[in-house]
Amino acid sequence: MIKLLDSYKRLLQIYTLSSNIIGTPRLPSRFVPSHQNRHEIRFKTSGAGERALQERQRQHMARGLPKQKPIAGVKEVIVVASGKGGVGKSTTAVNLALGLMANDQSKSVGLLDADVYGPSIPKLMNLKGNPELTDKNLMRPLVNFGIPCMSMGFLVEEVAPIVWRGLMVMSAIEKLIRQVDWGNLDYLVIDMPPGTGDVQLSITQNIPIAGAVIVSTPQDIALLDARRGAEMFRKVNVPVLGLVQNMSVFQCPKCSHQTHIFGSDGAKELAQTLGVEMLGDIPLHLNIRETSDKGQPVVVSSPDSPEAEAYRRVAAAVVRRLAEHPR
């Protein structure tokens, strides 16, 4: 019985340690001893003992986690994320990058597509081809609209599925980050894959992130996942710069009647709940969809349109929030 309880105690410590990294795993029922209350007193420690245990766990975690290393030549990294796919995250990331440069043309901006399984940046930025290699065997980003871009989509056939396990994806992400000649950038915008999985954790643990932008529609089901995304960044000590409410309203092109197809103000209410800023509203507009499909993002193809102005306002809000959270 003593050996069995020792095994349970070790398992509990392992699960406690993992929960400090991300999430709170639940101990499977088969590992929970019968008559748990009867033996509960055996696992309790004094206050000093508990603090000592927590300190040992912290030191163990510090040894196990990778050291954050800045990307050569990049001043600030901004990640654009969403808890759910299909909310316009990649379109927002592209127009945010272009908006940052449009607002201040003295700034240099790069764009990294971290969505290995579903890269969208090549289509959105109208880029094709394979990166060339420098003398140092680094990949040269492909450039359009003044934005250097890197994506897994440049390295595989356009319609080829990427059927990889987690370790291969992590290796690919490492190469896209470290083995690219980014030059000197004021901002690197990373289009993250949807969700809160291995890629998100790997990126946030390996490079210093200046801040995260969460994209969501006002729909309740999207907001649930957006909140999970925001909480994940908080867990890994990445500042959440704010939320972008995408597809916020549809305006009829004939009668100008406005319809909130996905609901109204859902992201604003979530921002208030989380205590973060609402960075801006992006309308559901035909112009955004058409220009994106053509590889001519609305910020550069229709710079005087209300849609482009909405993205530039988001970019301005992001810069202001970065100044409030220096890293």
mmCIF file of C-alpha atoms in Angstrom:
data_model
loop_
_atom_site.group_PDB
_atom_site.id
_atom_site.type_symbol
_atom_site.label_atom_id
_atom_site.label_comp_id
_atom_site.label_asym_id
_atom_site.label_seq_id
_atom_site.Cartn_x
_atom_site.Cartn_y
_atom_site.Cartn_z
ATOM 1 C CA MET A 1 0.000 0.000 0.000
ATOM 2 C CA ILE A 2 2.865 2.399 0.807
ATOM 3 C CA LYS A 3 4.491 1.774 -2.597
ATOM 4 C CA LEU A 4 1.148 2.252 -4.312
ATOM 5 C CA LEU A 5 0.544 5.558 -2.537
ATOM 6 C CA ASP A 6 4.062 6.704 -3.442
ATOM 7 C CA SER A 7 3.268 5.999 -7.104
ATOM 8 C CA TYR A 8 0.050 7.998 -6.869
ATOM 9 C CA LYS A 9 1.926 10.854 -5.224
ATOM 10 C CA ARG A 10 4.503 10.952 -8.052
ATOM 11 C CA LEU A 11 1.738 10.949 -10.650
ATOM 12 C CA LEU A 12 -0.011 13.812 -8.884
ATOM 13 C CA GLN A 13 3.238 15.812 -8.859
ATOM 14 C CA ILE A 14 3.759 15.180 -12.592
ATOM 15 C CA TYR A 15 0.241 16.332 -13.388
ATOM 16 C CA THR A 16 0.635 19.392 -11.181
ATOM 17 C CA LEU A 17 3.877 20.259 -12.965
ATOM 18 C CA SER A 18 2.290 19.936 -16.411
ATOM 19 C CA SER A 19 -0.679 22.083 -15.395
ATOM 20 C CA ASN A 20 1.669 24.967 -14.616
ATOM 21 C CA ILE A 21 2.796 24.949 -18.256
ATOM 22 C CA ILE A 22 -0.602 25.024 -19.950
ATOM 23 C CA GLY A 23 -4.106 24.006 -18.959
ATOM 24 C CA THR A 24 -5.146 21.904 -15.991
ATOM 25 C CA PRO A 25 -5.080 18.181 -16.835
ATOM 26 C CA ARG A 26 -7.490 15.960 -14.966
ATOM 27 C CA LEU A 27 -6.065 12.862 -13.360
ATOM 28 C CA PRO A 28 -7.610 9.757 -14.982
ATOM 29 C CA SER A 29 -10.010 7.957 -12.675
ATOM 30 C CA ARG A 30 -8.019 4.732 -12.757
ATOM 31 C CA PHE A 31 -5.135 6.520 -11.003
ATOM 32 C CA VAL A 32 -7.304 7.817 -8.163
ATOM 33 C CA PRO A 33 -7.023 5.486 -5.153
ATOM 34 C CA SER A 34 -10.176 4.059 -3.656
ATOM 35 C CA HIS A 35 -11.200 5.539 -0.295
ATOM 36 C CA GLN A 36 -9.341 8.698 -1.341
ATOM 37 C CA ASN A 37 -10.523 10.701 1.664
ATOM 38 C CA ARG A 38 -9.090 8.098 3.991
ATOM 39 C CA HIS A 39 -5.562 8.659 2.697
ATOM 40 C CA GLU A 40 -5.841 12.365 1.907
ATOM 41 C CA ILE A 41 -3.925 13.342 5.060
ATOM 42 C CA ARG A 42 -0.856 11.469 3.777
ATOM 43 C CA PHE A 43 -0.479 13.876 0.825
ATOM 44 C CA LYS A 44 -0.765 17.061 2.833
ATOM 45 C CA THR A 45 2.330 19.005 3.692
ATOM 46 C CA SER A 46 3.115 21.963 5.857
ATOM 47 C CA GLY A 47 3.080 25.456 4.403
ATOM 48 C CA ALA A 48 6.875 25.551 4.282
ATOM 49 C CA GLY A 49 7.007 22.097 2.710
ATOM 50 C CA GLU A 50 4.484 23.097 0.063
ATOM 51 C CA ARG A 51 6.448 26.215 -0.794
ATOM 52 C CA ALA A 52 9.616 24.175 -1.092
ATOM 53 C CA LEU A 53 7.851 21.717 -3.405
ATOM 54 C CA GLN A 54 6.574 24.566 -5.596
ATOM 55 C CA GLU A 55 10.067 26.047 -5.787
ATOM 56 C CA ARG A 56 11.513 22.684 -6.865
ATOM 57 C CA GLN A 57 8.807 22.395 -9.513
ATOM 58 C CA ARG A 58 9.547 25.910 -10.756
ATOM 59 C CA GLN A 59 13.272 25.135 -11.032
ATOM 60 C CA HIS A 60 12.497 21.863 -12.810
ATOM 61 C CA MET A 61 10.263 23.687 -15.295
ATOM 62 C CA ALA A 62 12.901 26.346 -15.887
ATOM 63 C CA ARG A 63 15.412 23.632 -16.770
ATOM 64 C CA GLY A 64 12.974 21.835 -19.068
ATOM 65 C CA LEU A 65 11.598 24.797 -21.068
ATOM 66 C CA PRO A 66 13.571 26.162 -24.036
ATOM 67 C CA LYS A 67 15.310 29.502 -23.634
ATOM 68 C CA GLN A 68 13.695 32.302 -25.606
ATOM 69 C CA LYS A 69 15.992 33.571 -28.337
ATOM 70 C CA PRO A 70 15.147 36.655 -30.419
ATOM 71 C CA ILE A 71 14.935 36.354 -34.198
ATOM 72 C CA ALA A 72 18.004 37.964 -35.743
ATOM 73 C CA GLY A 73 17.240 41.433 -37.054
ATOM 74 C CA VAL A 74 13.631 41.528 -35.761
ATOM 75 C CA LYS A 75 12.730 44.166 -33.164
ATOM 76 C CA GLU A 76 9.169 43.139 -32.254
ATOM 77 C CA VAL A 77 7.067 40.058 -32.975
ATOM 78 C CA ILE A 78 3.275 40.329 -33.149
ATOM 79 C CA VAL A 79 1.211 37.143 -33.310
ATOM 80 C CA VAL A 80 -2.271 37.164 -34.826
ATOM 81 C CA ALA A 81 -4.329 34.299 -33.460
ATOM 82 C CA SER A 82 -7.820 32.903 -33.135
ATOM 83 C CA GLY A 83 -9.299 30.036 -31.232
ATOM 84 C CA LYS A 84 -11.252 28.899 -34.281
ATOM 85 C CA GLY A 85 -10.634 28.739 -38.016
ATOM 86 C CA GLY A 86 -12.753 30.622 -40.519
ATOM 87 C CA VAL A 87 -12.961 33.929 -38.658
ATOM 88 C CA GLY A 88 -10.712 35.875 -41.038
ATOM 89 C CA LYS A 89 -7.489 35.638 -39.059
ATOM 90 C CA SER A 90 -5.125 35.378 -42.049
ATOM 91 C CA THR A 91 -6.848 38.218 -43.911
ATOM 92 C CA THR A 92 -6.535 40.314 -40.756
ATOM 93 C CA ALA A 93 -2.843 39.406 -40.351
ATOM 94 C CA VAL A 94 -2.051 40.413 -43.939
ATOM 95 C CA ASN A 95 -3.903 43.721 -43.770
ATOM 96 C CA LEU A 96 -2.474 44.431 -40.309
ATOM 97 C CA ALA A 97 1.060 44.051 -41.691
ATOM 98 C CA LEU A 98 0.234 46.307 -44.630
ATOM 99 C CA GLY A 99 -1.538 48.747 -42.309
ATOM 100 C CA LEU A 100 1.517 49.013 -40.056
ATOM 101 C CA MET A 101 3.636 49.991 -43.043
ATOM 102 C CA ALA A 102 0.960 52.297 -44.522
ATOM 103 C CA ASN A 103 0.693 54.210 -41.245
ATOM 104 C CA ASP A 104 4.452 54.711 -41.008
ATOM 105 C CA GLN A 105 6.435 54.032 -44.164
ATOM 106 C CA SER A 106 9.700 54.344 -42.267
ATOM 107 C CA LYS A 107 8.874 51.026 -40.589
ATOM 108 C CA SER A 108 9.843 47.681 -42.115
ATOM 109 C CA VAL A 109 7.356 44.840 -41.650
ATOM 110 C CA GLY A 110 7.605 41.099 -42.350
ATOM 111 C CA LEU A 111 4.963 38.371 -42.452
ATOM 112 C CA LEU A 112 5.397 34.753 -41.332
ATOM 113 C CA ASP A 113 2.768 32.112 -42.077
ATOM 114 C CA ALA A 114 2.936 29.652 -39.168
ATOM 115 C CA ASP A 115 -0.111 27.678 -40.320
ATOM 116 C CA VAL A 116 1.800 24.691 -41.669
ATOM 117 C CA TYR A 117 -1.270 22.588 -42.503
ATOM 118 C CA GLY A 118 -3.240 25.361 -44.216
ATOM 119 C CA PRO A 119 -0.929 28.160 -45.425
ATOM 120 C CA SER A 120 -2.895 31.151 -46.750
ATOM 121 C CA ILE A 121 -0.260 33.870 -47.109
ATOM 122 C CA PRO A 122 0.910 32.851 -50.628
ATOM 123 C CA LYS A 123 -2.628 33.307 -51.990
ATOM 124 C CA LEU A 124 -3.410 36.460 -50.020
ATOM 125 C CA MET A 125 -0.103 38.114 -50.936
ATOM 126 C CA ASN A 126 -0.102 36.846 -54.551
ATOM 127 C CA LEU A 127 3.227 35.069 -54.179
ATOM 128 C CA LYS A 128 4.501 31.885 -55.802
ATOM 129 C CA GLY A 129 7.852 30.182 -56.104
ATOM 130 C CA ASN A 130 10.608 28.734 -53.964
ATOM 131 C CA PRO A 131 12.821 30.854 -51.720
ATOM 132 C CA GLU A 132 16.405 31.321 -52.824
ATOM 133 C CA LEU A 133 19.284 30.569 -50.487
ATOM 134 C CA THR A 134 21.896 33.015 -49.260
ATOM 135 C CA ASP A 135 25.601 32.263 -48.905
ATOM 136 C CA LYS A 136 24.850 31.371 -45.287
ATOM 137 C CA ASN A 137 22.259 28.803 -46.418
ATOM 138 C CA LEU A 138 19.362 30.939 -45.194
ATOM 139 C CA MET A 139 16.109 31.230 -47.128
ATOM 140 C CA ARG A 140 15.298 34.608 -48.661
ATOM 141 C CA PRO A 141 11.680 35.618 -48.073
ATOM 142 C CA LEU A 142 9.480 36.287 -51.086
ATOM 143 C CA VAL A 143 8.434 39.943 -51.264
ATOM 144 C CA ASN A 144 5.291 41.701 -52.463
ATOM 145 C CA PHE A 145 3.853 45.127 -51.590
ATOM 146 C CA GLY A 146 7.113 45.778 -49.740
ATOM 147 C CA ILE A 147 6.451 42.943 -47.247
ATOM 148 C CA PRO A 148 8.926 40.019 -47.027
ATOM 149 C CA CYS A 149 6.939 36.816 -46.506
ATOM 150 C CA MET A 150 7.746 33.243 -45.548
ATOM 151 C CA SER A 151 5.327 30.315 -45.638
ATOM 152 C CA MET A 152 5.296 26.553 -45.883
ATOM 153 C CA GLY A 153 3.208 27.192 -49.007
ATOM 154 C CA PHE A 154 6.403 28.291 -50.778
ATOM 155 C CA LEU A 155 8.051 24.937 -50.084
ATOM 156 C CA VAL A 156 5.345 22.489 -51.209
ATOM 157 C CA GLU A 157 3.001 22.164 -54.172
ATOM 158 C CA GLU A 158 -0.036 24.445 -53.953
ATOM 159 C CA VAL A 159 -2.579 21.621 -53.595
ATOM 160 C CA ALA A 160 -0.321 19.119 -51.809
ATOM 161 C CA PRO A 161 -1.633 18.076 -48.382
ATOM 162 C CA ILE A 162 0.849 18.268 -45.519
ATOM 163 C CA VAL A 163 0.374 15.041 -43.591
ATOM 164 C CA TRP A 164 2.879 15.391 -40.793
ATOM 165 C CA ARG A 165 3.088 14.450 -37.159
ATOM 166 C CA GLY A 166 3.790 16.987 -34.446
ATOM 167 C CA LEU A 167 7.602 16.660 -34.356
ATOM 168 C CA MET A 168 7.895 17.326 -38.092
ATOM 169 C CA VAL A 169 5.660 20.383 -37.761
ATOM 170 C CA MET A 170 7.806 21.703 -34.905
ATOM 171 C CA SER A 171 10.931 21.210 -37.012
ATOM 172 C CA ALA A 172 9.334 23.079 -39.919
ATOM 173 C CA ILE A 173 8.328 25.979 -37.653
ATOM 174 C CA GLU A 174 11.879 26.184 -36.299
ATOM 175 C CA LYS A 175 13.247 26.412 -39.842
ATOM 176 C CA LEU A 176 10.697 29.048 -40.885
ATOM 177 C CA ILE A 177 11.741 31.169 -37.907
ATOM 178 C CA ARG A 178 15.495 30.604 -37.629
ATOM 179 C CA GLN A 179 16.631 29.701 -41.139
ATOM 180 C CA VAL A 180 15.251 32.773 -42.900
ATOM 181 C CA ASP A 181 17.177 35.927 -43.750
ATOM 182 C CA TRP A 182 14.629 38.443 -42.473
ATOM 183 C CA GLY A 183 17.023 41.375 -42.733
ATOM 184 C CA ASN A 184 16.150 44.216 -40.348
ATOM 185 C CA LEU A 185 12.476 44.407 -39.386
ATOM 186 C CA ASP A 186 10.657 46.691 -36.991
ATOM 187 C CA TYR A 187 7.726 44.262 -36.856
ATOM 188 C CA LEU A 188 7.302 40.611 -37.755
ATOM 189 C CA VAL A 189 3.627 39.654 -37.932
ATOM 190 C CA ILE A 190 3.055 35.918 -37.416
ATOM 191 C CA ASP A 191 -0.165 34.413 -38.759
ATOM 192 C CA MET A 192 -0.738 31.640 -36.230
ATOM 193 C CA PRO A 193 -2.748 28.490 -36.897
ATOM 194 C CA PRO A 194 -6.161 28.341 -35.227
ATOM 195 C CA GLY A 195 -6.468 26.766 -31.794
ATOM 196 C CA THR A 196 -4.144 26.436 -28.809
ATOM 197 C CA GLY A 197 -1.870 23.546 -29.707
ATOM 198 C CA ASP A 198 1.770 22.592 -30.170
ATOM 199 C CA VAL A 199 2.653 25.312 -32.684
ATOM 200 C CA GLN A 200 1.340 28.115 -30.484
ATOM 201 C CA LEU A 201 3.157 26.763 -27.441
ATOM 202 C CA SER A 202 6.396 26.183 -29.338
ATOM 203 C CA ILE A 203 6.492 29.689 -30.814
ATOM 204 C CA THR A 204 5.655 31.466 -27.569
ATOM 205 C CA GLN A 205 8.267 29.478 -25.657
ATOM 206 C CA ASN A 206 11.069 29.877 -28.204
ATOM 207 C CA ILE A 207 10.914 33.540 -29.205
ATOM 208 C CA PRO A 208 10.023 36.696 -27.272
ATOM 209 C CA ILE A 209 6.560 37.891 -28.340
ATOM 210 C CA ALA A 210 5.739 41.598 -28.026
ATOM 211 C CA GLY A 211 2.006 40.948 -28.031
ATOM 212 C CA ALA A 212 -0.910 38.899 -29.338
ATOM 213 C CA VAL A 213 -3.894 40.083 -31.375
ATOM 214 C CA ILE A 214 -6.986 37.872 -31.047
ATOM 215 C CA VAL A 215 -9.388 37.785 -34.005
ATOM 216 C CA SER A 216 -13.001 36.674 -33.624
ATOM 217 C CA THR A 217 -16.412 37.163 -35.128
ATOM 218 C CA PRO A 218 -19.198 38.336 -32.782
ATOM 219 C CA GLN A 219 -20.737 34.844 -32.873
ATOM 220 C CA ASP A 220 -20.984 33.109 -29.491
ATOM 221 C CA ILE A 221 -19.360 29.865 -30.673
ATOM 222 C CA ALA A 222 -16.342 31.776 -32.042
ATOM 223 C CA LEU A 223 -16.059 33.869 -28.885
ATOM 224 C CA LEU A 224 -15.755 30.743 -26.723
ATOM 225 C CA ASP A 225 -12.630 29.694 -28.603
ATOM 226 C CA ALA A 226 -11.308 33.253 -28.764
ATOM 227 C CA ARG A 227 -11.408 33.364 -24.986
ATOM 228 C CA ARG A 228 -9.452 30.098 -24.797
ATOM 229 C CA GLY A 229 -6.850 31.622 -27.092
ATOM 230 C CA ALA A 230 -6.530 34.738 -24.956
ATOM 231 C CA GLU A 231 -6.221 32.677 -21.775
ATOM 232 C CA MET A 232 -3.505 30.526 -23.378
ATOM 233 C CA PHE A 233 -1.362 33.594 -24.122
ATOM 234 C CA ARG A 234 -1.807 34.768 -20.565
ATOM 235 C CA LYS A 235 -0.666 31.368 -19.334
ATOM 236 C CA VAL A 236 2.589 31.710 -21.262
ATOM 237 C CA ASN A 237 3.085 35.379 -20.268
ATOM 238 C CA VAL A 238 2.417 36.914 -23.687
ATOM 239 C CA PRO A 239 0.614 40.293 -23.482
ATOM 240 C CA VAL A 240 -2.794 40.243 -25.165
ATOM 241 C CA LEU A 241 -2.863 43.542 -27.038
ATOM 242 C CA GLY A 242 -6.579 43.268 -27.677
ATOM 243 C CA LEU A 243 -9.371 41.806 -29.782
ATOM 244 C CA VAL A 244 -10.387 42.477 -33.364
ATOM 245 C CA GLN A 245 -14.080 41.962 -34.090
ATOM 246 C CA ASN A 246 -14.147 40.693 -37.673
ATOM 247 C CA MET A 247 -17.236 40.483 -39.902
ATOM 248 C CA SER A 248 -18.948 42.746 -37.412
ATOM 249 C CA VAL A 249 -21.683 44.091 -39.692
ATOM 250 C CA PHE A 250 -22.950 43.627 -43.245
ATOM 251 C CA GLN A 251 -24.160 46.672 -45.156
ATOM 252 C CA CYS A 252 -26.420 46.041 -48.137
ATOM 253 C CA PRO A 253 -24.767 47.561 -51.248
ATOM 254 C CA LYS A 254 -28.198 48.556 -52.633
ATOM 255 C CA CYS A 255 -30.097 50.045 -49.706
ATOM 256 C CA SER A 256 -27.234 50.497 -47.177
ATOM 257 C CA HIS A 257 -29.235 48.623 -44.519
ATOM 258 C CA GLN A 258 -26.927 47.163 -41.883
ATOM 259 C CA THR A 259 -27.367 43.591 -40.646
ATOM 260 C CA HIS A 260 -25.400 41.966 -37.827
ATOM 261 C CA ILE A 261 -25.250 38.496 -39.354
ATOM 262 C CA PHE A 262 -23.027 37.008 -36.650
ATOM 263 C CA GLY A 263 -24.446 39.058 -33.780
ATOM 264 C CA SER A 264 -23.428 42.460 -32.465
ATOM 265 C CA ASP A 265 -20.776 43.539 -29.979
ATOM 266 C CA GLY A 266 -19.878 40.000 -28.892
ATOM 267 C CA ALA A 267 -16.135 40.632 -29.101
ATOM 268 C CA LYS A 268 -16.531 43.970 -27.333
ATOM 269 C CA GLU A 269 -18.257 42.238 -24.431
ATOM 270 C CA LEU A 270 -15.549 39.569 -24.342
ATOM 271 C CA ALA A 271 -12.851 42.257 -24.306
ATOM 272 C CA GLN A 272 -14.522 43.847 -21.288
ATOM 273 C CA THR A 273 -14.744 40.468 -19.560
ATOM 274 C CA LEU A 274 -11.061 39.753 -20.169
ATOM 275 C CA GLY A 275 -10.003 43.289 -19.299
ATOM 276 C CA VAL A 276 -8.317 43.872 -22.671
ATOM 277 C CA GLU A 277 -8.790 46.515 -25.339
ATOM 278 C CA MET A 278 -11.074 46.343 -28.353
ATOM 279 C CA LEU A 279 -8.677 47.146 -31.199
ATOM 280 C CA GLY A 280 -11.310 47.668 -33.867
ATOM 281 C CA ASP A 281 -14.223 46.421 -35.970
ATOM 282 C CA ILE A 282 -13.820 45.030 -39.474
ATOM 283 C CA PRO A 283 -17.024 44.880 -41.543
ATOM 284 C CA LEU A 284 -18.239 41.909 -43.563
ATOM 285 C CA HIS A 285 -17.724 43.446 -46.982
ATOM 286 C CA LEU A 286 -17.564 42.098 -50.519
ATOM 287 C CA ASN A 287 -14.552 44.296 -51.269
ATOM 288 C CA ILE A 288 -12.445 42.556 -48.613
ATOM 289 C CA ARG A 289 -13.323 39.098 -49.941
ATOM 290 C CA GLU A 290 -12.752 39.956 -53.602
ATOM 291 C CA THR A 291 -9.422 41.713 -53.079
ATOM 292 C CA SER A 292 -8.190 38.888 -50.832
ATOM 293 C CA ASP A 293 -9.081 36.224 -53.400
ATOM 294 C CA LYS A 294 -7.212 38.193 -56.081
ATOM 295 C CA GLY A 295 -4.101 38.506 -53.927
ATOM 296 C CA GLN A 296 -4.547 42.269 -53.778
ATOM 297 C CA PRO A 297 -5.256 43.046 -50.093
ATOM 298 C CA VAL A 298 -7.714 45.862 -49.548
ATOM 299 C CA VAL A 299 -5.220 48.110 -47.722
ATOM 300 C CA VAL A 300 -3.112 48.407 -50.893
ATOM 301 C CA SER A 301 -5.732 47.890 -53.625
ATOM 302 C CA SER A 302 -8.426 50.188 -52.144
ATOM 303 C CA PRO A 303 -6.516 52.425 -49.729
ATOM 304 C CA ASP A 304 -9.244 55.088 -49.606
ATOM 305 C CA SER A 305 -12.058 52.654 -48.815
ATOM 306 C CA PRO A 306 -13.701 52.467 -45.366
ATOM 307 C CA GLU A 307 -12.532 48.840 -45.135
ATOM 308 C CA ALA A 308 -8.874 49.790 -45.583
ATOM 309 C CA GLU A 309 -9.295 52.581 -43.041
ATOM 310 C CA ALA A 310 -10.664 50.050 -40.547
ATOM 311 C CA TYR A 311 -7.495 47.942 -40.867
ATOM 312 C CA ARG A 312 -5.251 50.992 -40.528
ATOM 313 C CA ARG A 313 -7.071 51.947 -37.324
ATOM 314 C CA VAL A 314 -6.412 48.453 -35.967
ATOM 315 C CA ALA A 315 -2.727 48.801 -36.904
ATOM 316 C CA ALA A 316 -2.521 52.162 -35.127
ATOM 317 C CA ALA A 317 -4.138 50.669 -32.022
ATOM 318 C CA VAL A 318 -1.634 47.784 -32.064
ATOM 319 C CA VAL A 319 1.333 50.189 -32.192
ATOM 320 C CA ARG A 320 -0.113 52.198 -29.327
ATOM 321 C CA ARG A 321 -0.623 49.059 -27.242
ATOM 322 C CA LEU A 322 2.941 47.912 -27.956
ATOM 323 C CA ALA A 323 4.222 51.219 -26.624
ATOM 324 C CA GLU A 324 2.224 50.593 -23.440
ATOM 325 C CA HIS A 325 3.720 47.094 -23.040
ATOM 326 C CA PRO A 326 7.448 47.366 -23.824
ATOM 327 C CA ARG A 327 9.250 44.028 -23.693
#
